[in-house]
Short mmCIF file of C-alpha atoms in Angstrom, two decimals:
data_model
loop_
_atom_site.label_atom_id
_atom_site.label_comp_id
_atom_site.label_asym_id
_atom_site.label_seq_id
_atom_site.Cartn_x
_atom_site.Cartn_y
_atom_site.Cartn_z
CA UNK S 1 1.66 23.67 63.56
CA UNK S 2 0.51 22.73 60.02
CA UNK S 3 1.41 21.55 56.90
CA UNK S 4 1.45 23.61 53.42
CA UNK S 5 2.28 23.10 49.75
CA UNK S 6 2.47 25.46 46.50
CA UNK S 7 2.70 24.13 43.05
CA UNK S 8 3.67 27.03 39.99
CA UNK S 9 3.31 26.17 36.70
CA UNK S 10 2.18 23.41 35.08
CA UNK S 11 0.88 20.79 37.53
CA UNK S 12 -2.83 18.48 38.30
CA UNK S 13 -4.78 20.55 40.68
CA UNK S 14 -6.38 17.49 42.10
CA UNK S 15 -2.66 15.86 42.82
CA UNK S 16 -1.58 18.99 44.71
CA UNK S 17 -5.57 18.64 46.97
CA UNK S 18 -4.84 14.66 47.22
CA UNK S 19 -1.41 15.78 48.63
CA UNK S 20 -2.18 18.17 51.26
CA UNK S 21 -4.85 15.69 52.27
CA UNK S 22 -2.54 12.93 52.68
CA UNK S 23 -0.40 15.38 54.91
CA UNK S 24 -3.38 16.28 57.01
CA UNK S 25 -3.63 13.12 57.35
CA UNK S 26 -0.06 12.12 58.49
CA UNK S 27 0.17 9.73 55.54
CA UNK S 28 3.42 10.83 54.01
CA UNK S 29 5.23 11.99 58.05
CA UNK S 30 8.48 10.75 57.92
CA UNK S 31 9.94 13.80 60.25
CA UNK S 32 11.03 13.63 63.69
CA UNK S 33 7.60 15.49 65.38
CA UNK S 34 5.06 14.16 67.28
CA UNK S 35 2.34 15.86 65.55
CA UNK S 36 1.46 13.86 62.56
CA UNK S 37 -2.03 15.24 61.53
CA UNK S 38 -3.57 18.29 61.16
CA UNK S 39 -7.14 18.64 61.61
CA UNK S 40 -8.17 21.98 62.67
CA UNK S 41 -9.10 23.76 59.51
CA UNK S 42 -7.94 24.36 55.80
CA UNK S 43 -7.39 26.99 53.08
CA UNK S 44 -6.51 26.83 49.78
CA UNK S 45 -5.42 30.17 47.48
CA UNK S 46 -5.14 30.08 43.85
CA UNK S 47 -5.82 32.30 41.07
CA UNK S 48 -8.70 32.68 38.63
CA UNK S 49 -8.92 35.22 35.68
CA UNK S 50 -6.47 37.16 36.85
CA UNK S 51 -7.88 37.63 40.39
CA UNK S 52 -6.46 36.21 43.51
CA UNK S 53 -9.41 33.28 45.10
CA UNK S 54 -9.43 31.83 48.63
CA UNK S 55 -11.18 29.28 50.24
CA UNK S 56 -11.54 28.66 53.69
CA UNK S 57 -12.94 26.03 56.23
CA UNK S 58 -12.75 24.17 59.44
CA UNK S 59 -12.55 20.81 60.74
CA UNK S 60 -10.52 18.01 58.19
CA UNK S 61 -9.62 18.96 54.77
CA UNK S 62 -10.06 14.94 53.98
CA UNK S 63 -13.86 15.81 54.71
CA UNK S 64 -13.92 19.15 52.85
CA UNK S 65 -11.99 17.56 49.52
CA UNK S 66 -14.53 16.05 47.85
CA UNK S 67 -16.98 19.23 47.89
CA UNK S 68 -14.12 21.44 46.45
CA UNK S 69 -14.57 22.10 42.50
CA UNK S 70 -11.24 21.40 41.62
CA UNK S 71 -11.79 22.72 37.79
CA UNK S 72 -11.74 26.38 39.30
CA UNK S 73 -8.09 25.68 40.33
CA UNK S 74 -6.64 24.74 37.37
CA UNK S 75 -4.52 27.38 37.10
CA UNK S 76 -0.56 28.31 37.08
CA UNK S 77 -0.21 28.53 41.01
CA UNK S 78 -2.09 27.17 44.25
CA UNK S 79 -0.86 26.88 47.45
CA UNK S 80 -3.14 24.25 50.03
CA UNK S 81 -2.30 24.75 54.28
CA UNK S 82 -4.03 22.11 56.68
CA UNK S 83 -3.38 23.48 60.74
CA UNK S 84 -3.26 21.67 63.54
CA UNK S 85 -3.53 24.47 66.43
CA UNK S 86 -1.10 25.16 68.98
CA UNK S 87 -3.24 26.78 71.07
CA UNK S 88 -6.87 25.07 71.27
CA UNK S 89 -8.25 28.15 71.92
CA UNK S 90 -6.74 29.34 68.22
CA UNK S 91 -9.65 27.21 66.38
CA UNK S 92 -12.14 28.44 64.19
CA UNK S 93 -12.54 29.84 60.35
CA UNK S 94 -11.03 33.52 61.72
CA UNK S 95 -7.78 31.25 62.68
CA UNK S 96 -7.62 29.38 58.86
CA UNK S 97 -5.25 30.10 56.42
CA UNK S 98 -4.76 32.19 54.63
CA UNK S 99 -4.35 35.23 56.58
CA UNK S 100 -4.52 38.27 54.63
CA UNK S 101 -3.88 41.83 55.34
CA UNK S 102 -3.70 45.47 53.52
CA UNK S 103 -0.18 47.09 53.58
CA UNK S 104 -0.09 50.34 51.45
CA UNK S 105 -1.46 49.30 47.90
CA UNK S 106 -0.85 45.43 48.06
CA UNK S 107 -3.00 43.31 49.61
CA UNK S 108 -0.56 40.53 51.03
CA UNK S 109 -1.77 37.02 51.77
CA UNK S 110 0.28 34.56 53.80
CA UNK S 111 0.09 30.76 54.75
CA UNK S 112 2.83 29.88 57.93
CA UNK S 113 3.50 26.89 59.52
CA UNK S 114 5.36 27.17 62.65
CA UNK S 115 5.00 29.24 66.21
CA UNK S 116 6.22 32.55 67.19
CA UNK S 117 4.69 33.07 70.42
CA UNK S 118 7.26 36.42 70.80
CA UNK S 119 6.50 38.48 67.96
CA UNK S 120 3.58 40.23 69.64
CA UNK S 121 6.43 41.92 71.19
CA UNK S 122 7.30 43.98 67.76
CA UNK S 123 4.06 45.38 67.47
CA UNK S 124 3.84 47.08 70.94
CA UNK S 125 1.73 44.64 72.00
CA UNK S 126 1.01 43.58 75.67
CA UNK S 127 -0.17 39.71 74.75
CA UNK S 128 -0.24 37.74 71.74
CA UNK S 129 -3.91 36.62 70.68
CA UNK S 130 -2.71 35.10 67.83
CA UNK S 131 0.99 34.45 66.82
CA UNK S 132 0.68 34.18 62.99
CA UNK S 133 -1.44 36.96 62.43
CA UNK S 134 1.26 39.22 64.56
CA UNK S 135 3.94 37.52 61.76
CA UNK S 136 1.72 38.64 59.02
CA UNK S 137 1.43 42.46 59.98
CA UNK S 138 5.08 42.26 61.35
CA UNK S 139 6.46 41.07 58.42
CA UNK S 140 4.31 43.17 55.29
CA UNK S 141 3.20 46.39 57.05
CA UNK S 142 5.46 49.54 55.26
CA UNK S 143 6.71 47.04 53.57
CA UNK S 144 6.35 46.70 49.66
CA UNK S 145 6.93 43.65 47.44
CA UNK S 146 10.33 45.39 46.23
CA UNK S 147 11.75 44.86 50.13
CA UNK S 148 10.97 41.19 50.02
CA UNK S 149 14.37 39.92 49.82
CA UNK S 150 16.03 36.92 51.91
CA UNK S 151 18.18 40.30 53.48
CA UNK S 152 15.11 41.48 54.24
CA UNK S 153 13.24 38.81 56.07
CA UNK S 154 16.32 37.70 57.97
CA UNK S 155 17.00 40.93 59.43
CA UNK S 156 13.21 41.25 60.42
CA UNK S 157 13.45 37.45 62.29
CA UNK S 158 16.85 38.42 63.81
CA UNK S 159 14.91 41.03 65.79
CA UNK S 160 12.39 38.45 67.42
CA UNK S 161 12.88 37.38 70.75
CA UNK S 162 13.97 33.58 71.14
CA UNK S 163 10.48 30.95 71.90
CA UNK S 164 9.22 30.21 68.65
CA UNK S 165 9.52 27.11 66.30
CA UNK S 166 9.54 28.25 62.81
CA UNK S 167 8.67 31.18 61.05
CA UNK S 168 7.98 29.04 57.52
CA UNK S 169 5.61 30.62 54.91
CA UNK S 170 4.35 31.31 51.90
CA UNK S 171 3.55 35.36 51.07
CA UNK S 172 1.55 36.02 47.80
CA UNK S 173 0.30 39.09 46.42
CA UNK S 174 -1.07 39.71 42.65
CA UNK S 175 1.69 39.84 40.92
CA UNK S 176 4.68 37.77 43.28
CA UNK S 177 4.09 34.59 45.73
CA UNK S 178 7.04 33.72 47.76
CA UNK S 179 7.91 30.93 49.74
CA UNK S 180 10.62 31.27 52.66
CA UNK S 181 12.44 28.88 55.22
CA UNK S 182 13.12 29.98 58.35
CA UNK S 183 13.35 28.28 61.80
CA UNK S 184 16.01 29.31 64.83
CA UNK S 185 18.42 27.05 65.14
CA UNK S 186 17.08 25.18 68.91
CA UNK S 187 14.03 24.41 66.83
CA UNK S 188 12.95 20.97 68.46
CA UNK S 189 12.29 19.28 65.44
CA UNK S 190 13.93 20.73 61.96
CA UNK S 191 13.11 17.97 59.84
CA UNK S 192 8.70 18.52 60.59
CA UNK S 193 10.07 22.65 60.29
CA UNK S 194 12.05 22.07 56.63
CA UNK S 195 10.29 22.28 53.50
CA UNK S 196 11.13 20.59 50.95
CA UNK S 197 11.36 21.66 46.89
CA UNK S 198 10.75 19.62 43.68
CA UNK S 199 11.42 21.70 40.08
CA UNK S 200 11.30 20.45 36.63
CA UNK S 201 11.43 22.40 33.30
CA UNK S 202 8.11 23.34 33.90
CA UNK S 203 6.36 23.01 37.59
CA UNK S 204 7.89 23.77 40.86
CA UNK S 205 6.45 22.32 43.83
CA UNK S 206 7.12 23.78 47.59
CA UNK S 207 5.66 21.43 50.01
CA UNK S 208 6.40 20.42 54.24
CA UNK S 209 6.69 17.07 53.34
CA UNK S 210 7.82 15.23 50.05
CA UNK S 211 4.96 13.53 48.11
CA UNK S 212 6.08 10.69 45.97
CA UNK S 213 2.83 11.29 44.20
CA UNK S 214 3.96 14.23 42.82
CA UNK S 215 7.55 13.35 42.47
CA UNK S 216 10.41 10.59 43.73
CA UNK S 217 12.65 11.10 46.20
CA UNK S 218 15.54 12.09 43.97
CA UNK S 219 13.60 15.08 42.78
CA UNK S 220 12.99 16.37 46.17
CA UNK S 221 15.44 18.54 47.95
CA UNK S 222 15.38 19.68 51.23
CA UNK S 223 15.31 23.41 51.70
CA UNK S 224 18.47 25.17 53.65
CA UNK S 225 17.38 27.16 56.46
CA UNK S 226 16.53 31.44 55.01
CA UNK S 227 16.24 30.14 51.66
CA UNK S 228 13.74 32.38 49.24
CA UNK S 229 12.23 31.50 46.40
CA UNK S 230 10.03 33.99 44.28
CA UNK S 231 7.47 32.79 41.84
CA UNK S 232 5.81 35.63 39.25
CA UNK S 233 2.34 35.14 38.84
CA UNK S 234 1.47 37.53 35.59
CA UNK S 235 -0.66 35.50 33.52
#
C-alpha cells in the first residue's frame, strides 16, 4: 500500500517533497486504515528539458529528502510515491516506484497505490511475483495513449477477478500523465483508497491524502470512484 501525489503547473517543488514526506510519515492520516506509514522505498518522476527524470530509492523518503536537489524539479509536473509493501518479500529498489515499461512507441511510466493480487491472471500467468508490475503491462501493453479513456480503464478492471484493494495510479508518458481512481466497491477501507484533488487557476494537485500545506480543506475534494483526469505535459 502507499501513498502518492502529482502537482501540474505552477507549484514549490520542495512543498510537494515536504508533503509526500509527511505522508510517509503518517503525519497528515486521517483515513480509516491501519497502515499509517510507508517506509519501504520512494520514487519521484518529474521532467527536465523536455525529458522524462526518475529517481529511485529504498528505505524512508524522510531520510532520502534532504539529499534530493530539489532545483532539478522545478518544473511544470512531478509526481512523489512512498510504499509500504504488502508483501515483505516485495522490498527492494526493483519493487520502487515508478514502474516503467515499453508498449509500442511510448514508454509508459506508472506509480499505483493499492493491491491486485488477481491480475496475474490476465497475463496467462501461473503466480503473481509482483501485483503492480502485472497492472502496469496489463493495463499499457497494445495499448496507445489515444485508448486511455475512463471507458477504457473501466472495462480493463471489470475483467479482473475480485481480491484486490485498489487499482489507484498515476500513468505518464512524454507528452500525457494521467491520474485515475479506481477501487471495487468491498474495498476495506475507501477513505486510505480515495485520492483526493485540489485545482486553482493555475496548479492542480492529485494527492492520497489532503495536505493543508498545500491547500485548506475547502479546496480539497475527494475523488469519485473511475474518475480520470489527464494533464498535457508539452512544454
Amino acid at each position: 500500500m502507499c501513498r502518492m501525489i502529482l502537482a501540474h503547473g505552477q507549484f514549490d517543488a520542495a512543498a510537494v517533497l515536504e508533503a509526500a514526506r509527511a505522508m510517509s510519515c503518517g503525519e497528515t492520516a486521517t483515513h480509516e486504515g491501519p497502515i499509517k506509514q510507508h517506509p519501504n522505498g520512494w520514487g519521484c518522476l518529474w521532467l527536465e528539458q523536455g525529458h522524462i527524470r526518475t529517481l529511485h530509492g529504498t528505505g524512508t523518503f524522510a531520510d532520502a529528502l534532504p539529499g534530493i536537489d530539489v532545483d532539478r524539479l522545478r518544473g511544470r509536473f512531478l509526481a512523489v510515491h512512498v510504499r509500504h509493501a504488502t508483501l515483505s518479500k516485495n522490498q527492494g529498489i526493483e519493487f520502487s516506484h515508478p514502474l516503467w515499461r515499453t508498449s509500442g512507441e511510448t514508454q509508459w511510466y506508472m506509480m499505483h497505490n493499492g493491491f491486485l493480487p488477481t491480475v496475474y491472471q490476465q497475463l496467462g500467468m501461473a503466480a503473481s511475483r509482483f501485483d503492480s508490475a502485472e497492472y502496469l503491462e496489463y493495463i499499457v501493453d497494445r495499448a496507445t495513449p489515444a485508448d486511455f479513456t475512463r471507458d477504457y480503464l473501466r472495462n480493463k478492471m471489470a475483467q479482473v477477478a475480485p481480491g484486490g484493494s485498489s487499482a489507484n495510479a498515476i500513468f505518464v508518458t512524454r507528452e500525457k500523465a494521467w491520474a485515475w481512481q479506481w477501487h471495487p466497491a468491498d474495498t476495506p477501507y475507501p477513505n486510505y483508497f480515495t485520492l483526493h484533488r485540489f485545482q486553482n487557476n493555475n496548479t492542480t494537485f492529485i494527492s492520497s491524502e489532503p495536505i493543508s500545506a498545500l491547500g485548506t480543506a475547502s479546496e480539497w475534494r475527494r475523488m469519485s470512484n473511475h474518475e480520470l483526469h489527464e494533464f498535457p505535459l508539452g512544454e
